[in-house]
Amino acid sequence: MTAFFPSKCATVGRSLWGSLGNNSSGLLRASQEMITKLSCCNFYSQQRTFIQMRTNLKVVDNSGAKRVMCIQALKGKKGARLGDTIIASVKEAQPRGKVKKGEVVYGVVVRAAMQRGRCDGSEIKFDDNAVVLVNKQGEPIGTRVFGPVPHELRKKKHVKILTLAEHIA
C-alpha cells in the first residue's frame, strides 16, 4: 500500500504539471524555480533544532569539562532551550578538573543555536550550543562563566550563573 501511494501521487502531480506546461511553459518554469527556492529556504531554516538526546554541547565554565553530550532534557518532549536543565555525560575533560570524563552531570543551557523570541519582538540566537554545569540544587560547579549569557536566565531562576558571567546579552 505504501509503495503504491507515492507513485500514484507522482503520476497525478506529473499530469497536473503537464497540463500547466501545455498552456504556458514559462509559467511552469517559473513555478518550478519558485518551489526549488522555497524548499531550499525551508531546508536551511530547519537546521537549528532543540537540544535533544545525543547533542554535543560546549562547556563554558571552569569546572574542568570541555565537551558534554546531552542524555536527557528535563523539561519538554522536544528538547531543551535557553535556561532549561539537562542531564549530560562528560565526553572531554581537563586532566585536573572538578569533573572527570564519563561522569553524569546536570547542566543549564546558556547558549542555543535555535532562535528564541523576546518580549520586545526581537529574537536571539547564538552560533553554538553551550552549557554551564550545575549540581542537583542548581548551583554552578565552576566559579567563572565564559562568553555571553542571555538575560532570560533570570526568569528561569539561574541568577547565580548571571552573576558569574562576564557578559550578559
PDB file of C-alpha atoms in Angstrom:
ATOM      1  CA  MET A   1       0.000   0.000   0.000  1.00  0.00           C
ATOM      2  CA  THR A   2       2.725   2.483   0.939  1.00  0.00           C
ATOM      3  CA  ALA A   3       4.761   1.740  -2.185  1.00  0.00           C
ATOM      4  CA  PHE A   4       1.695   2.272  -4.358  1.00  0.00           C
ATOM      5  CA  PHE A   5       0.640   5.593  -2.810  1.00  0.00           C
ATOM      6  CA  PRO A   6       3.713   7.740  -3.702  1.00  0.00           C
ATOM      7  CA  SER A   7       3.785   6.503  -7.292  1.00  0.00           C
ATOM      8  CA  LYS A   8       0.098   7.357  -7.726  1.00  0.00           C
ATOM      9  CA  CYS A   9       0.696  10.866  -6.309  1.00  0.00           C
ATOM     10  CA  ALA A  10       3.682  11.330  -8.579  1.00  0.00           C
ATOM     11  CA  THR A  11       1.551  10.389 -11.592  1.00  0.00           C
ATOM     12  CA  VAL A  12      -1.168  12.844 -10.577  1.00  0.00           C
ATOM     13  CA  GLY A  13       1.466  15.537  -9.987  1.00  0.00           C
ATOM     14  CA  ARG A  14       3.046  14.938 -13.379  1.00  0.00           C
ATOM     15  CA  SER A  15      -0.295  15.105 -15.109  1.00  0.00           C
ATOM     16  CA  LEU A  16      -1.054  18.420 -13.381  1.00  0.00           C
ATOM     17  CA  TRP A  17       2.351  19.826 -14.295  1.00  0.00           C
ATOM     18  CA  GLY A  18       1.932  18.516 -17.837  1.00  0.00           C
ATOM     19  CA  SER A  19      -1.351  20.346 -18.312  1.00  0.00           C
ATOM     20  CA  LEU A  20       0.201  23.545 -16.990  1.00  0.00           C
ATOM     21  CA  GLY A  21       3.140  23.068 -19.315  1.00  0.00           C
ATOM     22  CA  ASN A  22       0.897  22.766 -22.348  1.00  0.00           C
ATOM     23  CA  ASN A  23      -0.834  26.035 -21.539  1.00  0.00           C
ATOM     24  CA  SER A  24       2.261  28.091 -20.804  1.00  0.00           C
ATOM     25  CA  SER A  25       5.766  26.724 -20.489  1.00  0.00           C
ATOM     26  CA  GLY A  26       7.084  29.958 -18.962  1.00  0.00           C
ATOM     27  CA  LEU A  27       4.655  29.676 -16.069  1.00  0.00           C
ATOM     28  CA  LEU A  28       5.749  26.098 -15.465  1.00  0.00           C
ATOM     29  CA  ARG A  29       9.440  27.007 -15.391  1.00  0.00           C
ATOM     30  CA  ALA A  30       8.843  29.942 -13.034  1.00  0.00           C
ATOM     31  CA  SER A  31       6.738  27.858 -10.660  1.00  0.00           C
ATOM     32  CA  GLN A  32       9.342  25.065 -10.582  1.00  0.00           C
ATOM     33  CA  GLU A  33      12.083  27.608  -9.746  1.00  0.00           C
ATOM     34  CA  MET A  34       9.888  29.061  -7.001  1.00  0.00           C
ATOM     35  CA  ILE A  35       9.314  25.607  -5.477  1.00  0.00           C
ATOM     36  CA  THR A  36      13.052  24.909  -5.587  1.00  0.00           C
ATOM     37  CA  LYS A  37      13.828  28.185  -3.815  1.00  0.00           C
ATOM     38  CA  LEU A  38      11.157  27.578  -1.172  1.00  0.00           C
ATOM     39  CA  SER A  39      12.379  24.069  -0.461  1.00  0.00           C
ATOM     40  CA  CYS A  40      15.962  25.341  -0.102  1.00  0.00           C
ATOM     41  CA  CYS A  41      14.834  28.057   2.312  1.00  0.00           C
ATOM     42  CA  ASN A  42      12.886  25.515   4.360  1.00  0.00           C
ATOM     43  CA  PHE A  43      15.901  23.208   4.414  1.00  0.00           C
ATOM     44  CA  TYR A  44      18.206  25.887   5.788  1.00  0.00           C
ATOM     45  CA  SER A  45      15.675  27.157   8.316  1.00  0.00           C
ATOM     46  CA  GLN A  46      15.206  23.656   9.736  1.00  0.00           C
ATOM     47  CA  GLN A  47      18.909  23.236  10.535  1.00  0.00           C
ATOM     48  CA  ARG A  48      18.569  24.723  14.028  1.00  0.00           C
ATOM     49  CA  THR A  49      16.673  22.452  16.398  1.00  0.00           C
ATOM     50  CA  PHE A  50      16.113  21.868  20.070  1.00  0.00           C
ATOM     51  CA  ILE A  51      18.869  20.467  22.237  1.00  0.00           C
ATOM     52  CA  GLN A  52      17.871  16.844  22.414  1.00  0.00           C
ATOM     53  CA  MET A  53      19.372  13.472  23.211  1.00  0.00           C
ATOM     54  CA  ARG A  54      22.926  12.947  21.831  1.00  0.00           C
ATOM     55  CA  THR A  55      23.513  16.664  21.166  1.00  0.00           C
ATOM     56  CA  ASN A  56      27.122  17.701  21.810  1.00  0.00           C
ATOM     57  CA  LEU A  57      27.479  20.909  23.819  1.00  0.00           C
ATOM     58  CA  LYS A  58      30.414  23.111  24.720  1.00  0.00           C
ATOM     59  CA  VAL A  59      31.037  23.725  28.438  1.00  0.00           C
ATOM     60  CA  VAL A  60      31.645  27.419  29.156  1.00  0.00           C
ATOM     61  CA  ASP A  61      32.713  27.340  32.802  1.00  0.00           C
ATOM     62  CA  ASN A  62      35.881  26.340  34.645  1.00  0.00           C
ATOM     63  CA  SER A  63      34.520  23.106  36.121  1.00  0.00           C
ATOM     64  CA  GLY A  64      37.037  21.030  34.162  1.00  0.00           C
ATOM     65  CA  ALA A  65      34.793  19.642  31.429  1.00  0.00           C
ATOM     66  CA  LYS A  66      35.293  20.779  27.837  1.00  0.00           C
ATOM     67  CA  ARG A  67      32.508  18.968  25.984  1.00  0.00           C
ATOM     68  CA  VAL A  68      29.386  17.109  27.115  1.00  0.00           C
ATOM     69  CA  MET A  69      26.703  15.079  25.367  1.00  0.00           C
ATOM     70  CA  CYS A  70      23.064  15.508  26.338  1.00  0.00           C
ATOM     71  CA  ILE A  71      21.454  12.382  27.755  1.00  0.00           C
ATOM     72  CA  GLN A  72      18.050  13.825  28.594  1.00  0.00           C
ATOM     73  CA  ALA A  73      16.257  17.165  28.628  1.00  0.00           C
ATOM     74  CA  LEU A  74      14.437  17.516  31.936  1.00  0.00           C
ATOM     75  CA  LYS A  75      11.663  19.703  30.548  1.00  0.00           C
ATOM     76  CA  GLY A  76       9.661  19.355  27.366  1.00  0.00           C
ATOM     77  CA  LYS A  77       9.107  16.497  24.963  1.00  0.00           C
ATOM     78  CA  LYS A  78      11.010  18.006  22.040  1.00  0.00           C
ATOM     79  CA  GLY A  79      14.118  19.040  23.925  1.00  0.00           C
ATOM     80  CA  ALA A  80      15.775  21.848  25.852  1.00  0.00           C
ATOM     81  CA  ARG A  81      16.010  25.546  25.045  1.00  0.00           C
ATOM     82  CA  LEU A  82      17.716  28.513  26.709  1.00  0.00           C
ATOM     83  CA  GLY A  83      17.655  28.229  30.501  1.00  0.00           C
ATOM     84  CA  ASP A  84      16.464  24.614  30.625  1.00  0.00           C
ATOM     85  CA  THR A  85      18.264  21.969  32.655  1.00  0.00           C
ATOM     86  CA  ILE A  86      19.658  18.834  31.019  1.00  0.00           C
ATOM     87  CA  ILE A  87      21.401  15.663  32.145  1.00  0.00           C
ATOM     88  CA  ALA A  88      24.681  15.152  30.288  1.00  0.00           C
ATOM     89  CA  SER A  89      27.682  12.870  30.100  1.00  0.00           C
ATOM     90  CA  VAL A  90      31.178  14.384  30.087  1.00  0.00           C
ATOM     91  CA  LYS A  91      32.980  13.466  26.848  1.00  0.00           C
ATOM     92  CA  GLU A  92      36.150  15.593  27.161  1.00  0.00           C
ATOM     93  CA  ALA A  93      37.659  16.938  30.358  1.00  0.00           C
ATOM     94  CA  GLN A  94      40.805  18.687  31.560  1.00  0.00           C
ATOM     95  CA  PRO A  95      43.258  16.498  33.495  1.00  0.00           C
ATOM     96  CA  ARG A  96      42.868  18.075  36.937  1.00  0.00           C
ATOM     97  CA  GLY A  97      39.335  19.437  36.824  1.00  0.00           C
ATOM     98  CA  LYS A  98      36.435  19.080  39.246  1.00  0.00           C
ATOM     99  CA  VAL A  99      34.578  16.720  36.895  1.00  0.00           C
ATOM    100  CA  LYS A 100      36.056  13.722  35.081  1.00  0.00           C
ATOM    101  CA  LYS A 101      35.401  12.093  31.726  1.00  0.00           C
ATOM    102  CA  GLY A 102      32.426   9.725  31.852  1.00  0.00           C
ATOM    103  CA  GLU A 103      30.644  11.417  34.759  1.00  0.00           C
ATOM    104  CA  VAL A 104      26.931  12.144  34.525  1.00  0.00           C
ATOM    105  CA  VAL A 105      26.247  15.782  35.383  1.00  0.00           C
ATOM    106  CA  TYR A 106      23.459  18.359  35.315  1.00  0.00           C
ATOM    107  CA  GLY A 107      23.777  21.436  33.130  1.00  0.00           C
ATOM    108  CA  VAL A 108      21.901  24.625  32.283  1.00  0.00           C
ATOM    109  CA  VAL A 109      21.731  25.634  28.614  1.00  0.00           C
ATOM    110  CA  VAL A 110      23.151  29.167  28.367  1.00  0.00           C
ATOM    111  CA  ARG A 111      23.584  29.390  24.578  1.00  0.00           C
ATOM    112  CA  ALA A 112      21.476  27.699  21.908  1.00  0.00           C
ATOM    113  CA  ALA A 113      21.664  27.895  18.133  1.00  0.00           C
ATOM    114  CA  MET A 114      17.873  27.816  17.922  1.00  0.00           C
ATOM    115  CA  GLN A 115      16.413  31.295  17.898  1.00  0.00           C
ATOM    116  CA  ARG A 116      14.146  32.455  20.699  1.00  0.00           C
ATOM    117  CA  GLY A 117      11.765  35.400  20.628  1.00  0.00           C
ATOM    118  CA  ARG A 118      11.923  38.107  23.249  1.00  0.00           C
ATOM    119  CA  CYS A 119       9.143  40.221  24.735  1.00  0.00           C
ATOM    120  CA  ASP A 120      10.153  43.314  22.744  1.00  0.00           C
ATOM    121  CA  GLY A 121       9.765  41.453  19.432  1.00  0.00           C
ATOM    122  CA  SER A 122      13.453  40.820  18.790  1.00  0.00           C
ATOM    123  CA  GLU A 123      14.968  37.362  18.517  1.00  0.00           C
ATOM    124  CA  ILE A 124      18.185  35.988  19.971  1.00  0.00           C
ATOM    125  CA  LYS A 125      20.272  33.068  18.765  1.00  0.00           C
ATOM    126  CA  PHE A 126      23.890  32.052  19.193  1.00  0.00           C
ATOM    127  CA  ASP A 127      26.460  30.381  16.965  1.00  0.00           C
ATOM    128  CA  ASP A 128      26.920  27.355  19.213  1.00  0.00           C
ATOM    129  CA  ASN A 129      25.216  25.281  21.887  1.00  0.00           C
ATOM    130  CA  ALA A 130      26.782  25.831  25.311  1.00  0.00           C
ATOM    131  CA  VAL A 131      26.068  24.711  28.846  1.00  0.00           C
ATOM    132  CA  VAL A 132      27.126  25.573  32.417  1.00  0.00           C
ATOM    133  CA  LEU A 133      27.465  22.574  34.738  1.00  0.00           C
ATOM    134  CA  VAL A 134      25.434  22.693  37.966  1.00  0.00           C
ATOM    135  CA  ASN A 135      24.819  20.367  40.908  1.00  0.00           C
ATOM    136  CA  LYS A 136      21.428  18.874  41.839  1.00  0.00           C
ATOM    137  CA  GLN A 137      20.464  22.033  43.734  1.00  0.00           C
ATOM    138  CA  GLY A 138      21.124  24.190  40.647  1.00  0.00           C
ATOM    139  CA  GLU A 139      24.295  25.888  41.909  1.00  0.00           C
ATOM    140  CA  PRO A 140      27.169  26.182  39.403  1.00  0.00           C
ATOM    141  CA  ILE A 141      30.114  23.808  39.846  1.00  0.00           C
ATOM    142  CA  GLY A 142      32.618  26.264  38.349  1.00  0.00           C
ATOM    143  CA  THR A 143      33.493  29.743  39.597  1.00  0.00           C
ATOM    144  CA  ARG A 144      33.622  31.542  36.226  1.00  0.00           C
ATOM    145  CA  VAL A 145      31.375  31.600  33.141  1.00  0.00           C
ATOM    146  CA  PHE A 146      32.929  32.497  29.791  1.00  0.00           C
ATOM    147  CA  GLY A 147      31.215  34.223  26.882  1.00  0.00           C
ATOM    148  CA  PRO A 148      27.817  35.887  26.599  1.00  0.00           C
ATOM    149  CA  VAL A 149      24.826  34.661  28.611  1.00  0.00           C
ATOM    150  CA  PRO A 150      21.232  35.765  27.846  1.00  0.00           C
ATOM    151  CA  HIS A 151      19.289  37.682  30.474  1.00  0.00           C
ATOM    152  CA  GLU A 152      16.373  35.226  30.079  1.00  0.00           C
ATOM    153  CA  LEU A 153      18.138  33.074  32.693  1.00  0.00           C
ATOM    154  CA  ARG A 154      16.868  35.495  35.344  1.00  0.00           C
ATOM    155  CA  LYS A 155      13.283  34.361  34.670  1.00  0.00           C
ATOM    156  CA  LYS A 156      14.365  30.721  34.984  1.00  0.00           C
ATOM    157  CA  LYS A 157      15.875  31.384  38.468  1.00  0.00           C
ATOM    158  CA  HIS A 158      19.529  30.985  37.421  1.00  0.00           C
ATOM    159  CA  VAL A 159      20.689  34.288  38.935  1.00  0.00           C
ATOM    160  CA  LYS A 160      23.953  32.791  40.226  1.00  0.00           C
ATOM    161  CA  ILE A 161      25.026  31.974  36.636  1.00  0.00           C
ATOM    162  CA  LEU A 162      24.269  35.565  35.616  1.00  0.00           C
ATOM    163  CA  THR A 163      26.439  36.937  38.432  1.00  0.00           C
ATOM    164  CA  LEU A 164      29.373  34.746  37.348  1.00  0.00           C
ATOM    165  CA  ALA A 165      29.022  35.646  33.647  1.00  0.00           C
ATOM    166  CA  GLU A 166      31.409  38.135  32.079  1.00  0.00           C
ATOM    167  CA  HIS A 167      28.878  39.418  29.531  1.00  0.00           C
ATOM    168  CA  ILE A 168      25.062  39.405  29.607  1.00  0.00           C
ATOM    169  CA  ALA A 169      23.380  39.528  26.189  1.00  0.00           C
TER     170      ALA A 169
END
